[in-house]
Amino acid sequence: SRIAPTILAVACCGTAMIVATQAAAFCRSTTCSGDCPRDLDNCKTSGKPLFWASSCVGFSLSRQGSDHIPLATIRQTMQDSVVAWSDIGCGSGTRASFAFAAMKDADCNKAEYDPNGPNANIVIFQDHKWAYTGLDNTLAKTTVTYDSDTGEILDADLEFNHAFNEYTTGDDKVIYDLQSIATHEFGHFVGLDHTPDFLATMFSGYSEGSTDLRTVEPDDMAAICAVYSPNSEARCSPAPKGGFSSTCSEAEVDDSCSIATPPRAQTPPSRSHGWLSLIGLAWLVRRRTS
């Protein structure tokens, strides 16, 4: 049967900031991995920039959810996080040509991409064991699989490390704010790298107890407008590459873009480069200031 996605976007007018005329320091993720040449802003200068070919992208929650957070709360938090990236103003009354779509929940609970079959862009919680050896200090991990020739993103999976970090929701007794980290990670999901703008959501810094990253800032908005131009002729096709599948396949991916919390930060581990896989690592060390 066909899956009817829910397109998540802000419907009201006047709430998005106009960013087209503002200077931007944002960086885009590219097909270059490992030791890539970078400019003075630490943006990659080689490789094809990453992008989704569709103007809307579907994501699914793992049905397993988390033992610590109700699935309904996770669902609302993820929706709030992706709405932050939706309906972005690009100047002269235009909007970026991008939106997220909430798809059916998935039975699969691992990050993977099957180039020969259906897939799902999954949000996963690891509550009891962080599967990545040597990365206990990582807060969350987004794995992006792309076409190395064109930069087109084929799949993205987001994993939260609740085994070694206490995620919280709401505004009281905030520890590691789930919505803040999710909003940052969804920026990687759409093809953005870390920015040198310390006020931006895509800056590689987060302080325990902060909720600042819940909203995107002018630099983030400029990035979305650049990647997903209002003049784009892309059509909305939220289904994952190869169609939607709720179940896991045998395919595997090797690496990811990760962000980590400073209290237990160690020297970044060396990792191999997987086929069509994006790799990047940044430590969250800095509080944003207004």
mmCIF file of C-alpha atoms in Angstrom:
data_model
loop_
_atom_site.group_PDB
_atom_site.id
_atom_site.type_symbol
_atom_site.label_atom_id
_atom_site.label_comp_id
_atom_site.label_asym_id
_atom_site.label_seq_id
_atom_site.Cartn_x
_atom_site.Cartn_y
_atom_site.Cartn_z
ATOM 1 C CA SER A 1 0.000 0.000 0.000
ATOM 2 C CA ARG A 2 1.125 3.565 -0.569
ATOM 3 C CA ILE A 3 2.459 5.491 2.397
ATOM 4 C CA ALA A 4 1.007 8.952 2.808
ATOM 5 C CA PRO A 5 3.718 11.138 4.380
ATOM 6 C CA THR A 6 3.008 14.182 6.480
ATOM 7 C CA ILE A 7 4.894 17.183 5.144
ATOM 8 C CA LEU A 8 6.336 19.152 8.056
ATOM 9 C CA ALA A 9 6.611 22.873 7.453
ATOM 10 C CA VAL A 10 5.726 26.114 9.190
ATOM 11 C CA ALA A 11 2.507 27.418 7.682
ATOM 12 C CA CYS A 12 2.476 30.926 9.152
ATOM 13 C CA CYS A 13 4.026 33.900 7.427
ATOM 14 C CA GLY A 14 6.414 36.478 8.832
ATOM 15 C CA THR A 15 8.256 34.158 11.220
ATOM 16 C CA ALA A 16 11.197 33.249 9.000
ATOM 17 C CA MET A 17 14.128 35.642 8.847
ATOM 18 C CA ILE A 18 15.222 37.150 5.554
ATOM 19 C CA VAL A 19 18.747 36.003 4.920
ATOM 20 C CA ALA A 20 19.539 36.340 1.215
ATOM 21 C CA THR A 21 21.410 39.636 1.583
ATOM 22 C CA GLN A 22 23.374 38.691 4.720
ATOM 23 C CA ALA A 23 26.973 37.540 4.679
ATOM 24 C CA ALA A 24 27.259 33.817 5.296
ATOM 25 C CA ALA A 25 30.068 31.646 6.587
ATOM 26 C CA PHE A 26 28.269 28.316 6.223
ATOM 27 C CA CYS A 27 30.034 25.220 4.936
ATOM 28 C CA ARG A 28 28.598 22.387 2.853
ATOM 29 C CA SER A 29 29.484 18.739 3.214
ATOM 30 C CA THR A 30 31.107 17.305 0.109
ATOM 31 C CA THR A 31 32.071 13.963 -1.372
ATOM 32 C CA CYS A 32 35.637 14.516 -0.154
ATOM 33 C CA SER A 33 36.320 12.486 2.999
ATOM 34 C CA GLY A 34 39.323 12.202 5.259
ATOM 35 C CA ASP A 35 42.060 14.836 5.045
ATOM 36 C CA CYS A 36 40.363 17.282 2.648
ATOM 37 C CA PRO A 37 41.730 20.713 1.654
ATOM 38 C CA ARG A 38 39.847 23.523 3.395
ATOM 39 C CA ASP A 39 39.629 27.307 3.108
ATOM 40 C CA LEU A 40 40.115 29.913 5.841
ATOM 41 C CA ASP A 41 36.601 29.195 7.158
ATOM 42 C CA ASN A 42 37.511 25.492 7.396
ATOM 43 C CA CYS A 43 35.086 24.671 4.594
ATOM 44 C CA LYS A 44 36.009 21.828 2.245
ATOM 45 C CA THR A 45 37.232 23.077 -1.113
ATOM 46 C CA SER A 46 37.190 19.793 -3.038
ATOM 47 C CA GLY A 47 34.568 17.209 -3.857
ATOM 48 C CA LYS A 48 30.968 17.613 -4.975
ATOM 49 C CA PRO A 49 28.632 19.397 -2.505
ATOM 50 C CA LEU A 50 26.013 17.066 -1.008
ATOM 51 C CA PHE A 51 22.285 17.587 -1.625
ATOM 52 C CA TRP A 52 18.957 15.764 -1.791
ATOM 53 C CA ALA A 53 17.515 15.687 -5.305
ATOM 54 C CA SER A 54 13.960 15.871 -3.957
ATOM 55 C CA SER A 55 12.436 19.044 -2.511
ATOM 56 C CA CYS A 56 11.096 16.969 0.390
ATOM 57 C CA VAL A 57 12.749 14.114 2.265
ATOM 58 C CA GLY A 58 11.086 11.439 4.333
ATOM 59 C CA PHE A 59 12.331 10.194 7.698
ATOM 60 C CA SER A 60 11.094 7.422 9.983
ATOM 61 C CA LEU A 61 11.326 6.688 13.679
ATOM 62 C CA SER A 62 12.553 3.288 14.743
ATOM 63 C CA ARG A 63 9.529 1.602 16.291
ATOM 64 C CA GLN A 64 11.818 0.420 19.091
ATOM 65 C CA GLY A 65 12.155 4.015 20.288
ATOM 66 C CA SER A 66 13.868 4.473 23.645
ATOM 67 C CA ASP A 67 13.381 2.923 27.066
ATOM 68 C CA HIS A 68 13.906 6.375 28.593
ATOM 69 C CA ILE A 69 11.671 8.582 26.439
ATOM 70 C CA PRO A 70 8.103 7.808 25.284
ATOM 71 C CA LEU A 71 7.830 7.294 21.535
ATOM 72 C CA ALA A 72 5.173 10.017 21.345
ATOM 73 C CA THR A 73 7.627 12.481 22.928
ATOM 74 C CA ILE A 74 10.385 11.446 20.522
ATOM 75 C CA ARG A 75 8.003 11.914 17.603
ATOM 76 C CA GLN A 76 7.027 15.426 18.703
ATOM 77 C CA THR A 77 10.645 16.402 19.370
ATOM 78 C CA MET A 78 11.815 15.203 15.954
ATOM 79 C CA GLN A 79 8.950 17.056 14.289
ATOM 80 C CA ASP A 80 9.871 20.247 16.158
ATOM 81 C CA SER A 81 13.503 19.788 15.074
ATOM 82 C CA VAL A 82 12.764 19.367 11.368
ATOM 83 C CA VAL A 83 10.231 22.206 11.341
ATOM 84 C CA ALA A 84 13.131 24.481 12.288
ATOM 85 C CA TRP A 85 14.630 23.709 8.860
ATOM 86 C CA SER A 86 11.342 24.187 6.966
ATOM 87 C CA ASP A 87 9.778 27.224 5.299
ATOM 88 C CA ILE A 88 13.013 29.211 5.413
ATOM 89 C CA GLY A 89 12.819 32.722 3.956
ATOM 90 C CA CYS A 90 15.347 33.536 1.241
ATOM 91 C CA GLY A 91 14.436 37.163 0.544
ATOM 92 C CA SER A 92 11.898 38.932 -1.682
ATOM 93 C CA GLY A 93 9.099 36.748 -0.333
ATOM 94 C CA THR A 94 10.698 33.510 -1.534
ATOM 95 C CA ARG A 95 11.194 30.289 0.420
ATOM 96 C CA ALA A 96 13.824 27.559 0.233
ATOM 97 C CA SER A 97 12.603 24.589 -1.791
ATOM 98 C CA PHE A 98 12.935 22.026 0.985
ATOM 99 C CA ALA A 99 10.757 20.271 3.558
ATOM 100 C CA PHE A 100 10.821 17.117 5.660
ATOM 101 C CA ALA A 101 8.124 14.447 5.533
ATOM 102 C CA ALA A 102 7.202 12.155 8.439
ATOM 103 C CA MET A 103 6.984 8.602 7.110
ATOM 104 C CA LYS A 104 5.757 5.333 8.596
ATOM 105 C CA ASP A 105 7.710 4.006 11.613
ATOM 106 C CA ALA A 106 10.368 1.384 10.869
ATOM 107 C CA ASP A 107 10.949 -1.989 12.518
ATOM 108 C CA CYS A 108 14.655 -1.724 11.655
ATOM 109 C CA ASN A 109 16.880 -0.288 14.377
ATOM 110 C CA LYS A 110 20.245 0.156 12.665
ATOM 111 C CA ALA A 111 21.879 2.591 10.259
ATOM 112 C CA GLU A 112 22.234 1.050 6.824
ATOM 113 C CA TYR A 113 21.752 1.581 3.102
ATOM 114 C CA ASP A 114 20.821 -1.056 0.554
ATOM 115 C CA PRO A 115 21.753 0.088 -2.989
ATOM 116 C CA ASN A 116 19.740 -2.778 -4.464
ATOM 117 C CA GLY A 117 16.532 -2.539 -2.466
ATOM 118 C CA PRO A 118 14.142 -0.328 -0.495
ATOM 119 C CA ASN A 119 15.351 1.756 2.465
ATOM 120 C CA ALA A 120 14.363 4.051 5.308
ATOM 121 C CA ASN A 121 15.942 7.205 6.703
ATOM 122 C CA ILE A 122 15.750 6.204 10.359
ATOM 123 C CA VAL A 123 15.988 7.969 13.732
ATOM 124 C CA ILE A 124 17.439 5.483 16.240
ATOM 125 C CA PHE A 125 18.164 5.431 19.982
ATOM 126 C CA GLN A 126 20.858 3.226 21.454
ATOM 127 C CA ASP A 127 19.937 2.934 25.132
ATOM 128 C CA HIS A 128 22.110 0.161 26.506
ATOM 129 C CA LYS A 129 25.186 -0.176 24.308
ATOM 130 C CA TRP A 130 26.767 2.297 21.921
ATOM 131 C CA ALA A 131 27.645 0.153 18.932
ATOM 132 C CA TYR A 132 30.701 2.122 17.863
ATOM 133 C CA THR A 133 33.847 1.025 19.691
ATOM 134 C CA GLY A 134 35.859 3.898 21.123
ATOM 135 C CA LEU A 135 33.041 6.433 20.660
ATOM 136 C CA ASP A 136 31.365 6.265 24.094
ATOM 137 C CA ASN A 137 31.623 10.041 24.373
ATOM 138 C CA THR A 138 29.610 10.704 21.211
ATOM 139 C CA LEU A 139 26.217 12.339 21.715
ATOM 140 C CA ALA A 140 24.749 11.546 18.310
ATOM 141 C CA LYS A 141 25.792 10.304 14.910
ATOM 142 C CA THR A 142 24.382 10.989 11.454
ATOM 143 C CA THR A 143 25.360 8.636 8.652
ATOM 144 C CA VAL A 144 24.906 10.092 5.171
ATOM 145 C CA THR A 145 25.219 7.895 2.090
ATOM 146 C CA TYR A 146 25.679 9.655 -1.234
ATOM 147 C CA ASP A 147 26.543 9.280 -4.911
ATOM 148 C CA SER A 148 30.271 9.967 -5.066
ATOM 149 C CA ASP A 149 30.030 11.246 -8.671
ATOM 150 C CA THR A 150 27.242 13.784 -8.205
ATOM 151 C CA GLY A 151 26.935 14.454 -4.460
ATOM 152 C CA GLU A 152 23.289 13.393 -4.415
ATOM 153 C CA ILE A 153 22.335 12.104 -0.968
ATOM 154 C CA LEU A 154 20.807 8.643 -1.159
ATOM 155 C CA ASP A 155 20.148 7.883 2.498
ATOM 156 C CA ALA A 156 20.614 9.354 5.981
ATOM 157 C CA ASP A 157 20.262 7.767 9.432
ATOM 158 C CA LEU A 158 20.436 9.538 12.788
ATOM 159 C CA GLU A 159 21.497 7.722 15.981
ATOM 160 C CA PHE A 160 21.362 9.027 19.555
ATOM 161 C CA ASN A 161 23.737 7.683 22.195
ATOM 162 C CA HIS A 162 21.477 7.379 25.247
ATOM 163 C CA ALA A 163 23.650 4.584 26.644
ATOM 164 C CA PHE A 164 26.327 7.044 27.801
ATOM 165 C CA ASN A 165 24.463 10.374 27.809
ATOM 166 C CA GLU A 166 21.255 11.517 29.483
ATOM 167 C CA TYR A 167 18.952 13.137 26.973
ATOM 168 C CA THR A 168 16.165 15.358 28.255
ATOM 169 C CA THR A 169 13.079 16.911 26.686
ATOM 170 C CA GLY A 170 11.202 20.007 27.770
ATOM 171 C CA ASP A 171 12.541 23.137 29.428
ATOM 172 C CA ASP A 172 13.093 21.924 33.014
ATOM 173 C CA LYS A 173 16.287 20.287 34.307
ATOM 174 C CA VAL A 174 17.888 20.254 30.871
ATOM 175 C CA ILE A 175 20.974 18.053 30.528
ATOM 176 C CA TYR A 176 21.578 17.105 26.888
ATOM 177 C CA ASP A 177 18.644 18.686 25.100
ATOM 178 C CA LEU A 178 17.252 16.211 22.583
ATOM 179 C CA GLN A 179 15.665 18.847 20.377
ATOM 180 C CA SER A 180 18.871 20.904 20.197
ATOM 181 C CA ILE A 181 21.060 17.963 19.216
ATOM 182 C CA ALA A 182 18.446 16.671 16.762
ATOM 183 C CA THR A 183 18.186 20.072 15.061
ATOM 184 C CA HIS A 184 21.967 20.174 14.613
ATOM 185 C CA GLU A 185 22.047 16.614 13.300
ATOM 186 C CA PHE A 186 19.229 17.243 10.819
ATOM 187 C CA GLY A 187 21.469 19.971 9.406
ATOM 188 C CA HIS A 188 24.021 17.266 8.554
ATOM 189 C CA PHE A 189 21.104 15.157 7.282
ATOM 190 C CA VAL A 190 20.393 17.775 4.584
ATOM 191 C CA GLY A 191 24.035 18.177 3.532
ATOM 192 C CA LEU A 192 25.512 20.879 5.766
ATOM 193 C CA ASP A 193 28.928 20.790 7.415
ATOM 194 C CA HIS A 194 30.021 22.669 10.532
ATOM 195 C CA THR A 195 30.194 26.436 10.217
ATOM 196 C CA PRO A 196 32.696 28.888 11.750
ATOM 197 C CA ASP A 197 29.752 31.097 12.811
ATOM 198 C CA PHE A 198 29.525 30.384 16.556
ATOM 199 C CA LEU A 199 25.966 31.737 16.699
ATOM 200 C CA ALA A 200 24.722 29.196 14.143
ATOM 201 C CA THR A 201 23.047 25.879 14.891
ATOM 202 C CA MET A 202 25.635 24.180 12.665
ATOM 203 C CA PHE A 203 28.537 25.477 14.740
ATOM 204 C CA SER A 204 30.414 22.549 16.272
ATOM 205 C CA GLY A 205 29.703 23.582 19.835
ATOM 206 C CA TYR A 206 27.108 22.695 22.436
ATOM 207 C CA SER A 207 27.028 23.301 26.202
ATOM 208 C CA GLU A 208 25.299 20.944 28.608
ATOM 209 C CA GLY A 209 21.985 22.412 29.729
ATOM 210 C CA SER A 210 21.556 24.636 26.665
ATOM 211 C CA THR A 211 18.463 24.764 24.437
ATOM 212 C CA ASP A 212 19.955 27.331 22.017
ATOM 213 C CA LEU A 213 20.295 24.944 19.095
ATOM 214 C CA ARG A 214 16.561 24.376 18.807
ATOM 215 C CA THR A 215 16.246 27.256 16.345
ATOM 216 C CA VAL A 216 18.187 27.927 13.173
ATOM 217 C CA GLU A 217 20.018 31.216 12.742
ATOM 218 C CA PRO A 218 20.741 33.469 9.717
ATOM 219 C CA ASP A 219 23.867 31.503 8.733
ATOM 220 C CA ASP A 220 21.892 28.236 8.769
ATOM 221 C CA MET A 221 19.099 29.832 6.757
ATOM 222 C CA ALA A 222 21.549 31.138 4.182
ATOM 223 C CA ALA A 223 22.919 27.611 3.840
ATOM 224 C CA ILE A 224 19.496 26.100 3.153
ATOM 225 C CA CYS A 225 18.706 28.839 0.635
ATOM 226 C CA ALA A 226 21.986 28.134 -1.152
ATOM 227 C CA VAL A 227 21.551 24.362 -1.279
ATOM 228 C CA TYR A 228 17.798 24.329 -1.922
ATOM 229 C CA SER A 229 17.236 27.449 -3.972
ATOM 230 C CA PRO A 230 13.729 28.942 -4.272
ATOM 231 C CA ASN A 231 14.257 28.683 -8.042
ATOM 232 C CA SER A 232 14.824 24.947 -7.899
ATOM 233 C CA GLU A 233 12.700 22.799 -10.181
ATOM 234 C CA ALA A 234 13.067 19.744 -7.909
ATOM 235 C CA ARG A 235 9.860 17.860 -7.189
ATOM 236 C CA CYS A 236 8.665 16.553 -3.854
ATOM 237 C CA SER A 237 9.357 12.814 -3.640
ATOM 238 C CA PRO A 238 9.710 11.861 0.046
ATOM 239 C CA ALA A 239 10.030 8.093 -0.411
ATOM 240 C CA PRO A 240 13.527 6.720 0.361
ATOM 241 C CA LYS A 241 15.783 5.563 -2.469
ATOM 242 C CA GLY A 242 14.424 2.282 -3.811
ATOM 243 C CA GLY A 243 11.138 2.765 -1.965
ATOM 244 C CA PHE A 244 10.282 2.397 1.720
ATOM 245 C CA SER A 245 11.136 -0.680 3.770
ATOM 246 C CA SER A 246 10.322 -1.078 7.461
ATOM 247 C CA THR A 247 12.716 -3.984 7.924
ATOM 248 C CA CYS A 248 16.517 -4.162 7.975
ATOM 249 C CA SER A 249 18.576 -5.450 5.064
ATOM 250 C CA GLU A 250 22.038 -7.004 5.106
ATOM 251 C CA ALA A 251 23.698 -3.899 3.684
ATOM 252 C CA GLU A 252 26.179 -1.994 5.848
ATOM 253 C CA VAL A 253 27.721 1.479 6.035
ATOM 254 C CA ASP A 254 31.052 2.266 7.661
ATOM 255 C CA ASP A 255 31.305 5.865 8.802
ATOM 256 C CA SER A 256 29.403 8.980 9.799
ATOM 257 C CA CYS A 257 29.306 12.575 10.878
ATOM 258 C CA SER A 258 29.418 12.706 14.660
ATOM 259 C CA ILE A 259 29.243 15.279 17.426
ATOM 260 C CA ALA A 260 30.520 14.639 20.916
ATOM 261 C CA THR A 261 30.263 16.097 24.387
ATOM 262 C CA PRO A 262 33.414 17.530 26.021
ATOM 263 C CA PRO A 263 33.277 15.968 29.519
ATOM 264 C CA ARG A 264 34.422 12.602 28.187
ATOM 265 C CA ALA A 265 36.086 13.787 24.976
ATOM 266 C CA GLN A 266 39.108 11.787 23.866
ATOM 267 C CA THR A 267 41.344 11.902 20.814
ATOM 268 C CA PRO A 268 39.129 11.228 17.767
ATOM 269 C CA PRO A 269 39.519 7.595 16.713
ATOM 270 C CA SER A 270 40.847 6.734 13.285
ATOM 271 C CA ARG A 271 38.190 5.239 11.033
ATOM 272 C CA SER A 272 38.079 3.819 7.532
ATOM 273 C CA HIS A 273 36.195 5.360 4.635
ATOM 274 C CA GLY A 274 33.192 3.388 3.494
ATOM 275 C CA TRP A 275 31.715 3.250 0.029
ATOM 276 C CA LEU A 276 29.582 6.334 -0.611
ATOM 277 C CA SER A 277 29.897 7.322 3.038
ATOM 278 C CA LEU A 278 30.472 10.713 4.650
ATOM 279 C CA ILE A 279 32.869 10.933 7.573
ATOM 280 C CA GLY A 280 33.460 13.842 9.913
ATOM 281 C CA LEU A 281 34.057 14.475 13.596
ATOM 282 C CA ALA A 282 33.713 17.543 15.802
ATOM 283 C CA TRP A 283 33.770 18.049 19.547
ATOM 284 C CA LEU A 284 31.031 20.142 21.165
ATOM 285 C CA VAL A 285 32.955 22.565 23.313
ATOM 286 C CA ARG A 286 31.387 25.996 23.206
ATOM 287 C CA ARG A 287 28.261 27.741 24.431
ATOM 288 C CA ARG A 288 26.534 30.077 22.025
ATOM 289 C CA THR A 289 26.058 33.630 23.207
ATOM 290 C CA SER A 290 23.485 36.179 22.130
#
